[in-house]
Short mmCIF file of C-alpha atoms and ligand atoms in Angstrom, two decimals:
data_model
loop_
_atom_site.label_atom_id
_atom_site.label_comp_id
_atom_site.label_asym_id
_atom_site.label_seq_id
_atom_site.Cartn_x
_atom_site.Cartn_y
_atom_site.Cartn_z
CA MET A 1332 0.11 -0.19 -0.04
CA GLN A 1333 1.40 3.46 -0.94
CA LEU A 1334 1.51 6.32 1.49
CA THR A 1335 0.27 9.66 -0.02
CA VAL A 1336 1.49 12.67 1.46
CA ALA A 1337 -0.81 15.61 1.18
CA ARG A 1338 0.85 19.02 1.77
CA ASN A 1339 -2.08 21.11 1.07
CA ARG A 1340 -5.88 21.09 0.94
CA THR A 1341 -5.89 20.42 -2.86
CA ASP A 1342 -3.55 17.35 -2.46
CA LEU A 1343 -5.94 16.19 0.31
CA VAL A 1344 -8.98 16.40 -2.00
CA ASN A 1345 -7.09 14.25 -4.68
CA ALA A 1346 -6.10 11.75 -2.08
CA ARG A 1347 -9.62 10.94 -0.87
CA GLY A 1348 -10.47 7.52 -0.31
CA GLN A 1349 -13.41 5.41 -1.04
CA GLY A 1350 -15.61 3.95 1.97
CA GLU A 1351 -15.24 4.60 5.92
CA VAL A 1352 -12.35 7.21 6.80
CA ALA A 1353 -10.69 7.37 9.97
CA LEU A 1354 -8.60 10.39 11.06
CA VAL A 1355 -5.84 10.55 13.77
CA PRO A 1356 -5.10 14.18 14.31
CA THR A 1357 -1.39 14.62 15.49
CA MET A 1358 1.07 17.43 15.80
CA GLY A 1359 3.77 14.81 14.77
CA ALA A 1360 6.92 13.62 16.58
CA LEU A 1361 5.22 10.46 16.66
CA HIS A 1362 5.69 7.60 19.24
CA GLU A 1363 4.16 4.28 20.15
CA GLY A 1364 1.10 6.13 21.66
CA HIS A 1365 0.12 7.54 18.15
CA ARG A 1366 0.93 3.94 16.62
CA SER A 1367 -1.78 2.63 19.00
CA LEU A 1368 -4.17 5.45 17.86
CA ILE A 1369 -3.38 4.51 14.15
CA ARG A 1370 -4.01 1.09 14.88
CA GLU A 1371 -7.31 1.68 16.42
CA ALA A 1372 -8.21 4.09 13.36
CA ARG A 1373 -7.08 1.11 11.05
CA ALA A 1374 -9.44 -1.42 13.13
CA ARG A 1375 -12.35 1.00 12.31
CA ALA A 1376 -12.01 2.08 8.88
CA GLY A 1377 -10.57 1.08 5.47
CA HIS A 1378 -8.89 4.34 4.80
CA VAL A 1379 -6.75 6.05 7.53
CA VAL A 1380 -5.49 9.69 7.40
CA VAL A 1381 -2.91 11.08 9.85
CA SER A 1382 -2.55 14.88 10.15
CA ILE A 1383 0.56 16.30 11.18
CA PHE A 1384 0.35 19.87 12.08
CA VAL A 1385 2.07 21.81 15.15
CA ASN A 1386 -0.92 24.04 15.69
CA PRO A 1387 0.18 27.47 16.61
CA LEU A 1388 -3.27 28.48 17.84
CA GLN A 1389 -2.83 26.25 20.79
CA PHE A 1390 0.22 27.54 22.23
CA ALA A 1391 0.37 30.68 24.44
CA PRO A 1392 3.33 33.21 23.84
CA GLY A 1393 6.02 31.89 25.76
CA GLU A 1394 5.11 28.25 25.58
CA ASP A 1395 7.11 25.77 23.61
CA PHE A 1396 5.60 26.22 19.84
CA SER A 1397 8.95 27.15 18.25
CA ARG A 1398 10.91 24.29 20.17
CA TYR A 1399 8.21 21.63 19.54
CA PRO A 1400 9.89 18.49 18.04
CA ARG A 1401 9.49 18.41 14.42
CA THR A 1402 10.62 14.94 13.02
CA PHE A 1403 8.62 15.00 9.56
CA ASP A 1404 10.94 12.01 7.95
CA ALA A 1405 10.65 9.80 11.06
CA ASP A 1406 6.86 10.38 11.28
CA LEU A 1407 6.49 9.36 7.68
CA GLU A 1408 8.36 6.14 8.65
CA VAL A 1409 6.04 5.54 11.30
CA CYS A 1410 3.01 5.95 9.09
CA ARG A 1411 4.36 3.87 6.14
CA ALA A 1412 5.11 0.91 8.79
CA GLU A 1413 1.59 1.42 9.97
CA GLY A 1414 -0.13 1.15 6.80
CA VAL A 1415 -1.55 4.68 6.85
CA ASP A 1416 -3.19 5.79 3.59
CA VAL A 1417 -2.77 9.58 3.67
CA VAL A 1418 -0.60 12.01 5.71
CA PHE A 1419 -2.02 15.46 5.72
CA ALA A 1420 0.71 17.87 6.67
CA PRO A 1421 -0.41 21.43 5.69
CA SER A 1422 1.48 24.56 6.32
CA ALA A 1423 0.09 27.18 8.66
CA GLU A 1424 -0.61 29.47 5.68
CA ASP A 1425 -2.54 26.77 4.14
CA MET A 1426 -4.69 26.07 7.26
CA TYR A 1427 -5.33 29.55 8.34
CA ARG A 1428 -6.33 32.60 6.16
CA PRO A 1429 -4.44 35.90 7.08
CA ASP A 1430 -7.72 37.43 7.71
CA ARG A 1431 -9.50 34.76 9.84
CA GLN A 1432 -11.83 35.90 12.48
CA VAL A 1433 -13.95 33.08 13.60
CA SER A 1434 -13.00 30.43 15.85
CA VAL A 1435 -14.19 27.92 18.36
CA HIS A 1436 -14.84 28.86 22.02
CA ALA A 1437 -14.49 25.92 24.32
CA GLY A 1438 -16.89 27.28 26.98
CA ARG A 1439 -16.41 26.72 30.71
CA MET A 1440 -14.83 23.25 30.46
CA GLY A 1441 -12.11 25.18 28.33
CA GLU A 1442 -11.40 27.32 31.39
CA ILE A 1443 -10.97 25.12 34.27
CA VAL A 1444 -8.32 22.53 35.41
CA GLU A 1445 -5.88 22.46 32.28
CA GLY A 1446 -7.56 25.29 30.89
CA ALA A 1447 -6.89 27.52 33.97
CA SER A 1448 -3.16 26.83 33.43
CA ARG A 1449 -3.26 27.50 29.74
CA PRO A 1450 -5.76 30.21 28.77
CA GLY A 1451 -6.94 29.90 25.20
CA HIS A 1452 -5.21 26.48 24.57
CA PHE A 1453 -8.58 24.51 24.20
CA ASP A 1454 -9.87 27.12 21.89
CA GLY A 1455 -6.97 26.66 19.63
CA VAL A 1456 -7.40 22.93 19.77
CA LEU A 1457 -11.19 22.87 18.98
CA THR A 1458 -10.77 25.40 16.21
CA VAL A 1459 -8.06 23.16 14.37
CA VAL A 1460 -9.75 19.97 15.07
CA LEU A 1461 -12.85 21.36 13.67
CA LYS A 1462 -11.06 22.61 10.59
CA LEU A 1463 -9.44 19.32 10.12
CA PHE A 1464 -12.89 17.39 10.43
CA ASN A 1465 -14.27 19.74 7.74
CA LEU A 1466 -11.18 19.22 5.47
CA VAL A 1467 -10.76 15.47 5.98
CA GLN A 1468 -14.59 14.59 6.48
CA PRO A 1469 -13.74 11.40 8.52
CA ASP A 1470 -16.49 8.86 9.86
CA VAL A 1471 -14.24 8.23 12.99
CA ALA A 1472 -11.53 10.29 14.67
CA VAL A 1473 -9.22 8.81 17.29
CA PHE A 1474 -7.75 10.71 20.25
CA GLY A 1475 -5.48 9.81 23.41
CA GLN A 1476 -7.14 9.47 26.82
CA LYS A 1477 -3.76 10.91 27.80
CA ASP A 1478 -5.04 14.34 26.94
CA ALA A 1479 -8.34 13.71 28.76
CA GLN A 1480 -9.71 17.19 28.96
CA GLN A 1481 -9.00 17.58 25.20
CA LEU A 1482 -10.89 14.33 24.39
CA ALA A 1483 -13.91 15.43 26.73
CA LEU A 1484 -14.13 18.80 25.00
CA ILE A 1485 -13.76 17.38 21.38
CA ARG A 1486 -16.74 15.11 22.39
CA ARG A 1487 -18.58 18.07 23.64
CA MET A 1488 -17.99 19.96 20.49
CA VAL A 1489 -19.24 17.09 18.42
CA ALA A 1490 -22.36 16.78 20.41
CA ASP A 1491 -23.04 20.64 20.72
CA LEU A 1492 -22.32 21.17 17.15
CA ASP A 1493 -23.86 18.19 15.74
CA LEU A 1494 -20.84 17.03 13.74
CA PRO A 1495 -21.15 13.95 11.95
CA VAL A 1496 -18.06 12.01 13.18
CA GLU A 1497 -17.64 9.42 15.98
CA ILE A 1498 -15.11 10.00 18.24
CA VAL A 1499 -12.95 7.24 19.83
CA GLY A 1500 -10.73 7.38 22.94
CA ALA A 1501 -7.68 5.28 23.15
CA PRO A 1502 -5.89 4.25 26.28
CA THR A 1503 -2.69 5.95 27.41
CA VAL A 1504 0.35 4.15 26.41
CA ARG A 1505 2.97 3.87 29.18
CA GLU A 1506 6.80 2.96 29.59
CA ALA A 1507 7.34 -0.33 31.42
CA ASP A 1508 8.16 2.26 34.60
CA GLY A 1509 4.80 4.07 34.17
CA LEU A 1510 5.63 7.13 32.46
CA ALA A 1511 3.09 8.00 30.10
CA LEU A 1512 4.30 8.54 26.41
CA SER A 1513 4.34 12.03 25.33
CA SER A 1514 6.25 13.96 22.44
CA ARG A 1515 7.43 16.16 25.03
CA ASN A 1516 9.43 13.43 27.05
CA ARG A 1517 12.21 14.13 24.43
CA TYR A 1518 12.92 17.37 26.33
CA LEU A 1519 13.68 15.38 29.62
CA SER A 1520 17.09 14.79 30.87
CA ALA A 1521 17.80 11.52 32.85
CA ASP A 1522 17.26 13.29 36.11
CA ASP A 1523 14.02 14.96 34.78
CA ARG A 1524 12.72 11.61 33.48
CA GLN A 1525 13.34 10.41 36.96
CA ALA A 1526 11.36 13.16 38.65
CA ALA A 1527 8.57 12.78 36.03
CA LEU A 1528 7.92 9.06 37.16
CA ILE A 1529 6.40 10.70 40.14
CA LEU A 1530 3.22 11.75 38.27
CA SER A 1531 2.28 8.07 37.41
CA ARG A 1532 3.19 7.06 41.12
CA ALA A 1533 0.95 9.68 42.39
CA LEU A 1534 -2.18 8.70 39.94
CA ARG A 1535 -1.51 4.91 41.03
CA ALA A 1536 -1.40 5.74 44.89
CA GLY A 1537 -4.79 7.59 44.32
CA ALA A 1538 -6.47 5.08 42.29
CA VAL A 1539 -6.41 2.31 44.86
CA GLU A 1540 -8.52 4.37 47.28
CA LEU A 1541 -12.07 4.49 47.37
CA THR A 1542 -13.41 8.07 48.18
CA PRO A 1543 -12.64 11.38 46.63
CA SER A 1544 -11.04 12.72 49.75
CA LYS A 1545 -8.81 9.52 50.13
CA ILE A 1546 -7.87 9.65 46.60
CA ARG A 1547 -6.65 13.28 46.53
CA ALA A 1548 -4.86 12.79 49.77
CA ALA A 1549 -2.89 9.59 48.64
CA ALA A 1550 -2.00 11.10 45.23
CA GLN A 1551 -0.86 14.53 47.08
CA ALA A 1552 1.27 12.63 49.58
CA VAL A 1553 3.31 11.10 46.81
CA LEU A 1554 3.56 14.49 45.13
CA ASP A 1555 4.88 16.04 48.26
CA GLU A 1556 7.67 13.60 48.38
CA ALA A 1557 9.11 15.10 45.00
CA GLY A 1558 10.94 17.89 46.23
CA PRO A 1559 12.12 20.92 43.87
CA ALA A 1560 12.55 18.89 40.92
CA LEU A 1561 8.73 18.81 40.38
CA SER A 1562 6.68 21.84 40.52
CA VAL A 1563 3.05 20.70 40.45
CA ASP A 1564 0.46 22.89 38.61
CA TYR A 1565 -2.55 20.94 39.59
CA LEU A 1566 -3.95 17.63 40.94
CA ALA A 1567 -7.59 17.29 40.18
CA LEU A 1568 -10.32 14.57 40.56
CA VAL A 1569 -12.99 15.48 38.12
CA ASP A 1570 -16.19 14.44 36.43
CA PRO A 1571 -14.97 13.18 32.83
CA GLY A 1572 -18.04 14.60 31.12
CA THR A 1573 -17.59 18.19 32.46
CA PHE A 1574 -13.92 18.48 34.26
CA GLU A 1575 -15.77 19.76 37.47
CA GLU A 1576 -14.25 18.72 40.81
CA ALA A 1577 -15.91 15.51 41.77
CA GLY A 1578 -17.52 15.88 45.32
CA GLU A 1579 -17.44 13.37 48.08
CA ALA A 1580 -20.76 11.58 47.04
CA PHE A 1581 -19.62 11.54 43.43
CA LYS A 1582 -20.37 8.02 41.74
CA GLY A 1583 -19.40 6.59 38.47
CA GLU A 1584 -16.39 7.24 36.32
CA ALA A 1585 -13.96 9.96 37.41
CA VAL A 1586 -10.57 11.32 36.00
CA LEU A 1587 -7.64 11.87 38.43
CA ALA A 1588 -5.37 14.39 36.46
CA VAL A 1589 -2.09 15.97 37.26
CA ALA A 1590 0.06 18.58 35.68
CA ALA A 1591 3.51 19.39 36.70
CA ARG A 1592 6.73 21.24 35.52
CA VAL A 1593 9.85 19.11 35.39
CA GLY A 1594 12.69 21.29 34.69
CA ALA A 1595 11.43 23.32 31.64
CA THR A 1596 9.16 20.80 30.51
CA ARG A 1597 5.40 20.77 31.54
CA LEU A 1598 3.77 17.20 31.67
CA ILE A 1599 0.34 15.96 32.07
CA ASP A 1600 -1.03 12.45 32.93
CA ASN A 1601 -4.34 11.22 34.19
CA VAL A 1602 -6.19 7.83 35.11
CA VAL A 1603 -9.76 7.01 34.83
CA LEU A 1604 -11.41 5.62 38.23
CA THR A 1605 -14.66 4.12 39.23
CA LEU A 1606 -16.37 5.50 42.32
CA ASP A 1607 -19.34 3.59 44.05
CA GLY A 1608 -20.17 6.54 45.97
O1 LIG B 2857 -3.47 15.89 20.98
C1 LIG B 2857 -2.59 16.82 19.71
O2 LIG B 2857 -1.47 16.33 19.42
C2 LIG B 2857 -3.29 18.10 19.45
O3 LIG B 2857 -3.70 18.80 20.46
C3 LIG B 2857 -4.23 18.03 18.26
C4 LIG B 2857 -5.53 17.22 18.72
C5 LIG B 2857 -3.65 17.43 17.23
C6 LIG B 2857 -4.74 19.31 17.94
O4 LIG B 2857 -3.61 20.04 17.36
#
């Protein structure tokens, strides 16, 4: 099977496939986690499109947009090996008109937890994801559970705006020692990487407890051991549909989410738990 690389929207139209189309939106720097998303897409559709676009709209000034890893040739090898049909890799000029005005506003869920730390981030994510849906016209789109709030917001956008696409969430892929795979792990020194393991340890410690207060306390106790190598941004136990904090009587699935800075690198991680109330 031949991989087609579409560098602009005209190429993409020319590469349009027959039958069910699955889209895996990415910013490149593909790793084993992305491979699992691509496999999930392949299991659901005959034609798989991977988009590779480092979206300037979702980075605030001072964030890592300019140094975000760009590994296009290696990404194409991953896509070839995984049997992807089309890689859509537009330029920023092709994606965004210079006089663009209209964008998606994520609403309250975009302003809390991760959104409180990164104002405007989710508006940028939803705007590019909606554009990708319109350009690729997928039947199915696959996103990682690793970005739990992003996944929840995309589901919300699809419901609120009646978008004709099925959203599939795929489990977080971890290293053997628990570190969640992320393109940003490339920034970590050996010492940073060691410190970063505290995030997944904290989530595991929380996950064995049964009530919201005990879950938060157990995870916080591990984070407190970290010392100055780790600067915690938030630890939150939330309703996965709204990202509002789960109260003590909360029942059902909840997300325990954490964000921290390790050296110059900001990392996020989460686990899904079930609370019996
Ligand atoms: O998760 C990501 O890599 C990005 O936020 C996405 C969904 C590709 C939008 O730019």
